[in-house]
Coordinates of C-alpha atoms in Angstrom, one line a residue:
M19 CA 51.4 66.2 20.5
A20 CA 51.9 65.0 24.1
A21 CA 54.5 66.5 26.5
S22 CA 57.0 63.8 25.6
T23 CA 56.8 64.5 21.9
L24 CA 60.2 64.7 20.2
S25 CA 61.6 68.1 19.4
P26 CA 62.1 69.5 15.9
V27 CA 65.5 69.0 14.3
P28 CA 67.8 70.9 14.8
P29 CA 66.4 71.5 18.3
I30 CA 66.0 75.2 17.8
E31 CA 62.4 75.8 16.8
A32 CA 62.0 77.9 19.9
A33 CA 63.7 80.6 18.0
F34 CA 60.4 81.2 16.3
P35 CA 58.0 82.9 18.7
A36 CA 54.3 82.0 18.5
D37 CA 52.1 83.6 21.2
A38 CA 51.0 87.0 22.5
V39 CA 49.0 88.9 25.0
V40 CA 47.2 92.2 24.7
N41 CA 46.3 93.2 28.3
P42 CA 49.2 92.5 30.6
K43 CA 47.1 92.7 33.8
T44 CA 44.1 90.6 32.8
H45 CA 45.6 88.1 30.4
S46 CA 44.5 84.6 31.3
A47 CA 46.5 81.4 30.7
T48 CA 44.3 80.4 27.7
Q49 CA 44.2 83.6 25.7
L50 CA 45.5 83.5 22.2
P51 CA 46.7 86.5 20.1
K52 CA 43.6 88.2 18.9
D53 CA 43.3 88.9 15.1
H54 CA 41.2 91.9 14.2
D55 CA 38.3 91.5 11.8
S56 CA 39.8 94.2 9.5
A57 CA 43.2 95.8 9.0
P58 CA 43.7 99.1 10.7
S59 CA 43.2 102.2 8.6
A60 CA 46.1 104.3 7.2
S61 CA 45.5 106.9 9.9
Q62 CA 45.4 104.3 12.6
R63 CA 48.7 102.8 11.4
A64 CA 50.2 106.3 11.3
K65 CA 49.3 106.8 14.9
S66 CA 50.4 103.4 16.1
A67 CA 53.0 103.3 18.9
L68 CA 54.8 100.7 16.9
F69 CA 56.3 103.5 14.8
T70 CA 57.4 105.7 17.7
P71 CA 61.0 105.9 19.0
L72 CA 62.3 103.7 21.8
T73 CA 65.5 104.2 23.8
I74 CA 67.6 101.1 24.7
N75 CA 71.3 100.6 25.6
A76 CA 70.8 102.9 28.6
G77 CA 70.2 105.8 26.4
G78 CA 72.9 105.0 23.9
I79 CA 70.6 103.9 21.1
T80 CA 67.2 105.3 20.0
L81 CA 65.3 103.0 17.8
S82 CA 63.1 104.6 15.2
H83 CA 60.3 101.9 15.6
R84 CA 59.4 99.1 17.9
I85 CA 59.3 96.1 15.5
V86 CA 62.3 94.0 16.3
M87 CA 63.5 91.0 14.3
A88 CA 63.6 88.1 16.7
P89 CA 66.5 85.6 17.0
M90 CA 66.0 82.7 14.7
T91 CA 68.4 79.9 14.0
R92 CA 68.7 79.3 10.2
N93 CA 71.7 76.8 9.9
R94 CA 73.4 78.7 7.1
G95 CA 76.9 78.4 8.3
I96 CA 79.9 77.0 6.4
P97 CA 82.7 75.0 7.9
V98 CA 85.7 76.8 9.4
N99 CA 88.0 74.1 8.1
I100 CA 87.7 71.9 5.1
G101 CA 87.6 68.3 6.1
R102 CA 85.7 66.0 8.4
P103 CA 84.1 66.2 10.9
N104 CA 82.8 69.7 10.6
R105 CA 82.1 71.0 14.1
A106 CA 82.9 74.7 13.9
W107 CA 81.1 77.0 11.5
K108 CA 81.3 80.6 10.3
P109 CA 78.8 82.8 8.5
S110 CA 78.5 82.3 4.8
P111 CA 78.4 85.4 2.6
S112 CA 74.6 84.9 2.3
V113 CA 74.2 85.5 6.1
A114 CA 75.3 89.1 5.7
T115 CA 72.9 89.5 2.7
Y116 CA 70.0 88.0 4.8
Y117 CA 70.4 90.4 7.7
A118 CA 71.0 93.4 5.5
Q119 CA 67.8 92.7 3.6
R120 CA 65.9 92.9 6.8
A121 CA 67.6 95.9 8.3
T122 CA 65.8 99.3 8.5
P123 CA 67.1 102.7 9.5
G124 CA 66.9 102.8 13.2
G125 CA 65.5 99.3 13.5
L126 CA 66.9 96.5 15.7
I127 CA 67.8 93.0 14.7
I128 CA 68.7 90.2 17.1
T129 CA 70.8 87.5 15.5
E130 CA 70.3 83.8 15.6
G131 CA 71.8 82.1 18.6
I132 CA 75.6 82.2 18.3
P133 CA 77.5 79.5 20.3
P134 CA 80.2 80.9 22.5
S135 CA 82.2 77.7 22.6
Q136 CA 82.5 74.4 20.7
E137 CA 80.9 72.7 23.7
G138 CA 77.9 74.9 23.5
T139 CA 77.1 74.3 19.8
G140 CA 73.7 72.8 19.8
S141 CA 73.1 72.3 16.1
P142 CA 75.1 71.8 12.8
A143 CA 75.9 74.8 10.5
V144 CA 75.3 77.3 13.3
P145 CA 78.1 80.0 13.1
G146 CA 79.9 80.4 16.4
L147 CA 82.0 83.2 17.8
F148 CA 84.8 81.3 19.6
L149 CA 87.5 81.2 17.0
P150 CA 89.3 84.0 15.2
E151 CA 88.2 82.6 11.9
Q152 CA 84.6 83.2 12.8
V153 CA 85.1 87.0 13.3
P154 CA 85.3 88.2 9.7
G155 CA 81.9 86.6 8.7
W156 CA 80.1 88.2 11.7
K157 CA 81.8 91.6 11.1
A158 CA 80.5 91.4 7.5
V159 CA 77.0 90.9 8.9
V160 CA 77.4 93.9 11.3
D161 CA 78.8 96.1 8.6
A162 CA 76.0 95.2 6.2
V163 CA 73.3 96.1 8.8
H164 CA 75.0 99.3 9.8
A165 CA 75.3 100.3 6.1
K166 CA 71.4 100.2 6.1
G167 CA 71.3 102.4 9.2
G168 CA 70.2 99.5 11.4
Y169 CA 71.3 98.2 14.8
I170 CA 72.2 94.6 15.6
Y171 CA 72.6 92.6 18.8
A172 CA 74.3 89.2 18.8
Q173 CA 72.4 86.5 20.7
L174 CA 74.8 84.2 22.5
W175 CA 73.5 80.6 23.0
H176 CA 74.9 77.6 24.8
G177 CA 72.7 74.5 24.4
G178 CA 74.0 72.7 27.5
R179 CA 72.5 69.2 27.7
A180 CA 70.7 69.8 24.3
C181 CA 74.1 69.6 22.5
L182 CA 74.7 66.2 21.0
P183 CA 78.3 65.0 21.2
H184 CA 78.2 64.3 17.4
F185 CA 77.8 68.1 16.9
T186 CA 80.6 69.1 19.2
G187 CA 83.0 66.2 19.5
L188 CA 82.6 66.7 23.3
E189 CA 80.4 65.4 26.0
S190 CA 77.4 67.5 26.8
V191 CA 77.3 69.3 30.1
S192 CA 74.5 70.8 32.3
A193 CA 73.7 72.0 35.8
S194 CA 73.4 68.4 36.8
A195 CA 73.7 65.0 35.2
T196 CA 70.0 64.9 34.4
P197 CA 69.3 63.1 31.2
F198 CA 66.4 63.9 28.9
G199 CA 63.3 61.7 29.5
E200 CA 62.1 59.1 27.0
G201 CA 60.6 60.5 23.8
M202 CA 62.9 63.4 23.4
E203 CA 64.7 63.0 20.1
S204 CA 67.0 64.9 17.8
R205 CA 68.6 64.1 14.4
Y206 CA 72.0 64.1 12.9
P207 CA 72.6 66.1 9.7
P208 CA 71.6 64.4 6.4
P209 CA 74.1 61.7 5.3
D210 CA 77.1 62.9 3.4
E211 CA 78.2 60.0 1.1
D212 CA 81.7 61.6 0.7
A213 CA 82.4 62.2 4.3
D214 CA 85.1 60.0 5.8
D215 CA 83.3 60.1 9.1
A216 CA 79.9 59.1 7.7
I217 CA 77.7 57.4 10.3
P218 CA 75.3 54.8 8.8
G219 CA 71.8 56.0 9.3
H220 CA 72.9 59.3 10.8
G221 CA 70.0 61.0 9.2
D222 CA 67.7 59.1 11.5
R223 CA 66.4 60.4 14.8
V224 CA 68.3 59.5 18.0
A225 CA 67.1 59.5 21.5
M226 CA 68.5 62.4 23.6
S227 CA 68.3 60.1 26.7
D228 CA 71.2 58.1 25.2
F229 CA 73.5 61.1 25.7
P230 CA 73.2 62.1 29.3
P231 CA 75.1 65.3 30.3
R232 CA 77.9 65.5 32.8
E233 CA 77.3 67.7 35.8
M234 CA 79.4 70.9 35.5
T235 CA 82.1 71.4 38.1
K236 CA 82.7 74.8 39.6
G237 CA 85.6 75.0 37.2
D238 CA 83.3 74.2 34.3
I239 CA 81.0 77.0 35.4
A240 CA 83.8 79.5 35.6
K241 CA 85.0 78.4 32.1
T242 CA 81.6 78.7 30.6
I243 CA 81.2 82.2 31.9
S244 CA 84.6 83.0 30.6
D245 CA 83.6 81.6 27.2
F246 CA 80.5 83.8 27.1
V247 CA 82.6 86.8 28.1
S248 CA 85.2 86.1 25.4
A249 CA 82.4 85.8 22.8
A250 CA 80.8 89.0 24.0
R251 CA 84.1 90.9 23.7
R252 CA 84.7 89.5 20.2
A253 CA 81.1 90.5 19.3
V254 CA 81.4 94.1 20.5
E255 CA 85.1 94.9 20.1
E256 CA 86.0 93.0 16.9
C257 CA 82.8 92.5 15.0
G258 CA 81.2 95.8 16.0
F259 CA 77.8 94.5 17.3
D260 CA 75.8 97.1 19.1
G261 CA 75.2 94.8 22.0
I262 CA 74.6 91.2 23.0
E263 CA 71.6 89.2 24.2
I264 CA 71.9 86.0 26.2
H265 CA 69.6 83.2 25.3
G266 CA 68.3 82.4 28.8
G267 CA 65.2 80.5 27.8
N268 CA 63.9 77.4 25.9
G269 CA 65.6 74.9 28.2
Y270 CA 69.1 75.7 27.2
I271 CA 72.1 76.2 29.6
V272 CA 70.8 79.2 31.6
E273 CA 67.3 77.7 32.0
Q274 CA 68.8 74.4 32.9
F275 CA 70.3 76.0 36.0
L276 CA 67.0 77.8 36.7
S277 CA 64.8 74.7 36.3
T278 CA 64.3 72.5 39.4
N279 CA 63.7 69.4 37.4
V280 CA 67.1 69.7 35.7
N281 CA 69.2 71.4 38.4
K282 CA 69.6 68.8 41.2
R283 CA 72.7 70.4 42.8
F284 CA 73.0 71.0 46.5
D285 CA 76.0 73.4 46.4
E286 CA 75.8 77.1 45.9
Y287 CA 74.6 76.6 42.4
G288 CA 71.4 74.8 43.3
G289 CA 69.2 73.6 46.1
S290 CA 67.4 77.0 46.7
V291 CA 65.9 79.9 44.9
E292 CA 69.2 81.8 45.4
G293 CA 71.2 78.8 44.2
Y294 CA 69.3 78.2 41.0
C295 CA 69.9 81.9 40.1
R296 CA 73.6 82.0 40.9
F297 CA 75.0 80.9 37.6
P298 CA 72.8 83.2 35.5
L299 CA 73.5 86.1 37.7
E300 CA 77.3 85.6 37.7
L301 CA 77.1 85.3 33.9
M302 CA 75.2 88.6 33.5
Q303 CA 77.5 90.3 35.9
G304 CA 80.6 89.0 34.1
L305 CA 79.2 90.2 30.8
A306 CA 78.3 93.7 32.2
E307 CA 81.8 94.1 33.5
A308 CA 83.3 93.0 30.2
V309 CA 81.3 95.1 27.7
G310 CA 79.2 97.3 29.8
G311 CA 75.7 96.6 31.2
Q312 CA 74.1 99.0 28.7
R313 CA 75.2 96.6 25.9
V314 CA 73.8 93.4 27.6
A315 CA 70.3 91.9 27.4
I316 CA 68.7 88.6 28.1
R317 CA 65.8 86.5 26.8
L318 CA 63.7 84.5 29.2
S319 CA 60.9 82.0 29.0
P320 CA 59.7 81.5 32.7
F321 CA 56.7 79.4 31.7
G322 CA 58.3 77.4 28.9
M323 CA 58.5 73.6 28.7
F324 CA 60.7 73.3 25.7
N325 CA 63.6 70.8 26.0
Q326 CA 61.8 69.3 29.0
S327 CA 62.2 72.3 31.3
Y328 CA 59.4 71.3 33.7
G329 CA 60.7 73.0 36.9
A330 CA 58.6 74.1 39.9
Q331 CA 58.7 77.4 41.8
R332 CA 58.7 79.3 38.6
M333 CA 57.4 82.6 39.8
E334 CA 59.7 82.5 42.9
I335 CA 62.9 81.6 40.9
W336 CA 62.4 83.9 37.9
S337 CA 61.2 86.8 40.1
H338 CA 64.2 86.5 42.4
F339 CA 66.5 86.4 39.3
C340 CA 64.9 89.5 37.9
R341 CA 65.2 91.4 41.2
R342 CA 68.8 90.5 41.5
L343 CA 69.5 91.2 37.9
K344 CA 67.9 94.7 38.2
D345 CA 70.2 95.4 41.2
A346 CA 73.3 93.9 39.6
V347 CA 72.9 95.4 36.1
P348 CA 70.7 98.5 36.6
N349 CA 71.6 99.8 33.1
L350 CA 70.6 96.6 31.3
S351 CA 69.9 97.4 27.7
Y352 CA 66.5 95.6 27.7
I353 CA 64.9 92.4 28.9
H354 CA 63.1 90.0 26.4
F355 CA 60.3 87.6 27.5
I356 CA 58.4 84.9 25.8
E357 CA 54.8 85.0 26.6
P358 CA 53.4 82.3 29.1
R359 CA 51.1 80.5 26.8
F360 CA 53.6 80.0 23.9
E361 CA 55.0 76.5 23.5
Q362 CA 56.8 74.8 20.7
I363 CA 56.1 71.1 21.1
I364 CA 53.2 70.8 23.6
E365 CA 49.6 70.9 22.5
A366 CA 47.8 74.0 23.5
A367 CA 45.4 72.1 25.8
A368 CA 48.3 70.5 27.6
K369 CA 50.1 73.8 28.1
D370 CA 46.8 75.5 29.2
S371 CA 46.3 72.7 31.8
Y372 CA 49.8 73.2 33.1
L373 CA 49.5 77.0 33.3
K374 CA 46.2 76.7 35.1
S375 CA 47.8 74.5 37.7
L376 CA 50.1 77.5 38.5
G377 CA 47.1 79.9 38.9
N378 CA 44.4 81.5 36.8
N379 CA 46.3 84.7 36.1
V380 CA 49.7 83.5 34.8
T381 CA 51.1 86.7 33.3
L382 CA 54.4 88.6 32.8
Q383 CA 53.0 91.5 34.8
P384 CA 55.1 90.7 37.9
F385 CA 58.3 90.8 35.8
R386 CA 57.3 94.1 34.2
E387 CA 56.9 95.6 37.7
I388 CA 60.2 94.2 38.9
M389 CA 62.1 95.5 35.8
G390 CA 60.6 99.0 36.1
N391 CA 62.1 101.3 33.5
T392 CA 64.1 98.6 31.7
P393 CA 62.8 98.3 28.2
F394 CA 60.5 95.2 28.1
F395 CA 60.4 93.2 24.9
I396 CA 57.8 90.5 24.3
A397 CA 57.8 87.6 21.8
G398 CA 54.6 86.2 20.4
G399 CA 52.8 85.0 17.3
Y400 CA 52.4 88.5 16.0
N401 CA 51.4 89.3 12.5
D402 CA 49.7 92.1 10.5
T403 CA 46.4 91.7 12.3
N404 CA 47.2 91.1 16.0
V405 CA 50.2 93.4 16.5
W406 CA 48.2 96.6 16.7
G407 CA 47.5 98.1 20.2
V408 CA 49.9 95.9 22.0
V409 CA 52.5 98.6 22.8
E410 CA 49.7 101.0 23.7
S411 CA 48.3 98.4 26.2
G412 CA 51.6 98.4 28.1
A413 CA 52.2 94.7 27.4
G414 CA 55.6 95.5 25.9
A415 CA 57.8 98.3 24.9
A416 CA 58.8 96.5 21.7
I417 CA 57.5 93.5 19.8
T418 CA 59.8 90.8 18.4
I419 CA 58.6 89.0 15.3
G420 CA 60.2 85.9 13.9
R421 CA 58.7 83.8 11.2
Y422 CA 57.2 86.6 9.2
F423 CA 60.6 88.3 9.0
T424 CA 61.9 85.2 7.2
S425 CA 59.5 85.7 4.2
N426 CA 59.1 89.5 4.4
P427 CA 62.5 91.2 4.3
D428 CA 60.5 94.5 4.2
L429 CA 58.2 93.5 7.0
V430 CA 58.3 96.9 8.7
T431 CA 57.3 98.7 5.5
R432 CA 54.5 96.2 4.9
L433 CA 53.1 96.8 8.4
R434 CA 53.4 100.6 8.1
E435 CA 51.7 100.6 4.7
G436 CA 49.1 97.9 5.4
K437 CA 50.4 95.5 2.7
A438 CA 49.7 91.8 2.8
L439 CA 52.5 89.6 4.3
A440 CA 54.0 86.7 2.3
K441 CA 53.7 83.3 3.9
Y442 CA 56.8 81.8 5.4
D443 CA 58.2 78.5 4.2
R444 CA 58.7 76.3 7.2
S445 CA 60.5 73.6 5.2
R446 CA 63.4 76.0 4.5
F447 CA 63.8 77.3 8.1
Y448 CA 66.7 75.1 9.0
W449 CA 69.3 72.6 7.6
V450 CA 69.0 72.8 3.8
P451 CA 72.1 71.4 2.1
D452 CA 70.6 71.3 -1.4
N453 CA 70.4 75.1 -1.8
M454 CA 71.1 77.2 1.3
D455 CA 69.9 80.4 -0.3
R456 CA 66.4 79.2 -1.3
G457 CA 63.9 80.2 1.3
Y458 CA 66.6 82.4 2.9
I459 CA 67.6 85.4 0.7
D460 CA 65.2 84.9 -2.2
F461 CA 62.0 86.4 -0.8
P462 CA 61.2 89.7 -2.7
C463 CA 60.4 93.1 -1.2
L464 CA 57.3 95.0 -2.4
G465 CA 57.6 95.9 -6.0
E466 CA 60.3 93.4 -6.9

């Protein structure tokens, strides 16, 4: 696919990580995750650093292993209100079952992206955390994971210009009024013949360029930070989440401010390295003040191109952000990076060409050095053959795995015991109105 290829629908495939790196200092832009010719022996698995403790939450949480369930949008929410249109969603009972199935004693789960506002809802059937009615469903999720001895962080996600007005009932907003380019498309939910607001042909793809965002005023920026803070407080104080992670990558609202091709502002929120970083830093500081820095984390994709985030000065901007973040929130729970070569909708050759234009040694190593002792999580296309030795190499303190967790609720056990992994079903990742449980909570564990 070319760089202008349309995005998957809903526009959240970036939740599924798909690249990795073994040596953080010598990794080149074109390296793929390396599969081993044979599975590690039982003694090698037993000695693996994957199964050693890791402290996060500024010492408040000690994980029993370093295999983290990555954030993955699954579109299994149910409407808050009966009627049409449905634009606010809450977790169905199956959501609690899904997360509990994948919980392990001392293991960490990061939830799917949770919208902190109606305005930030980037996809249908994604449960939010901006209404009182949404709290009980998420509390049930947390209680179910805690009952298994696990930990769970809520990922908060605002889509910015990636939010279609048909999903929110509101105009989309962004750092600037920068529309998507031609070729970027999304899709409405499948037609509902009984809906009184049915839109003819609304199961078809629509051009994102037809829905340009409005540039956020300073008041909008303050309100958006307030929305995130309110959602974080609900998550921690009312639902009982152990912490929150901000989705700061994949071309969504945080990355829209960081990306020079989207952020065209010339006030204090743009126009310079410091300006591009101001909103994300104010957001992180606000969250730390509200729930404690030790409960706050962020996910970043400094070399991503998803949602047409094609900005320049990437090393300068993201390095500045990380330095300022380290100073502002020194007790940050962890930081979560997507590897440079990973891309969702760009062909590998095109992404390689882009990365080479930035230099032959595009790596996350500068960010590791800046963040120092902050636990450094990495996302990549890890599986039962390429995950071994990564923690030992220093590439990451923990490995987040996405797709294989969908089809292997007992993934940690399978890795520990050297058992084969069940293949995931991509057709059931997202919006599935025919049977929301199929491909979601019906994958068996070993021996079932």
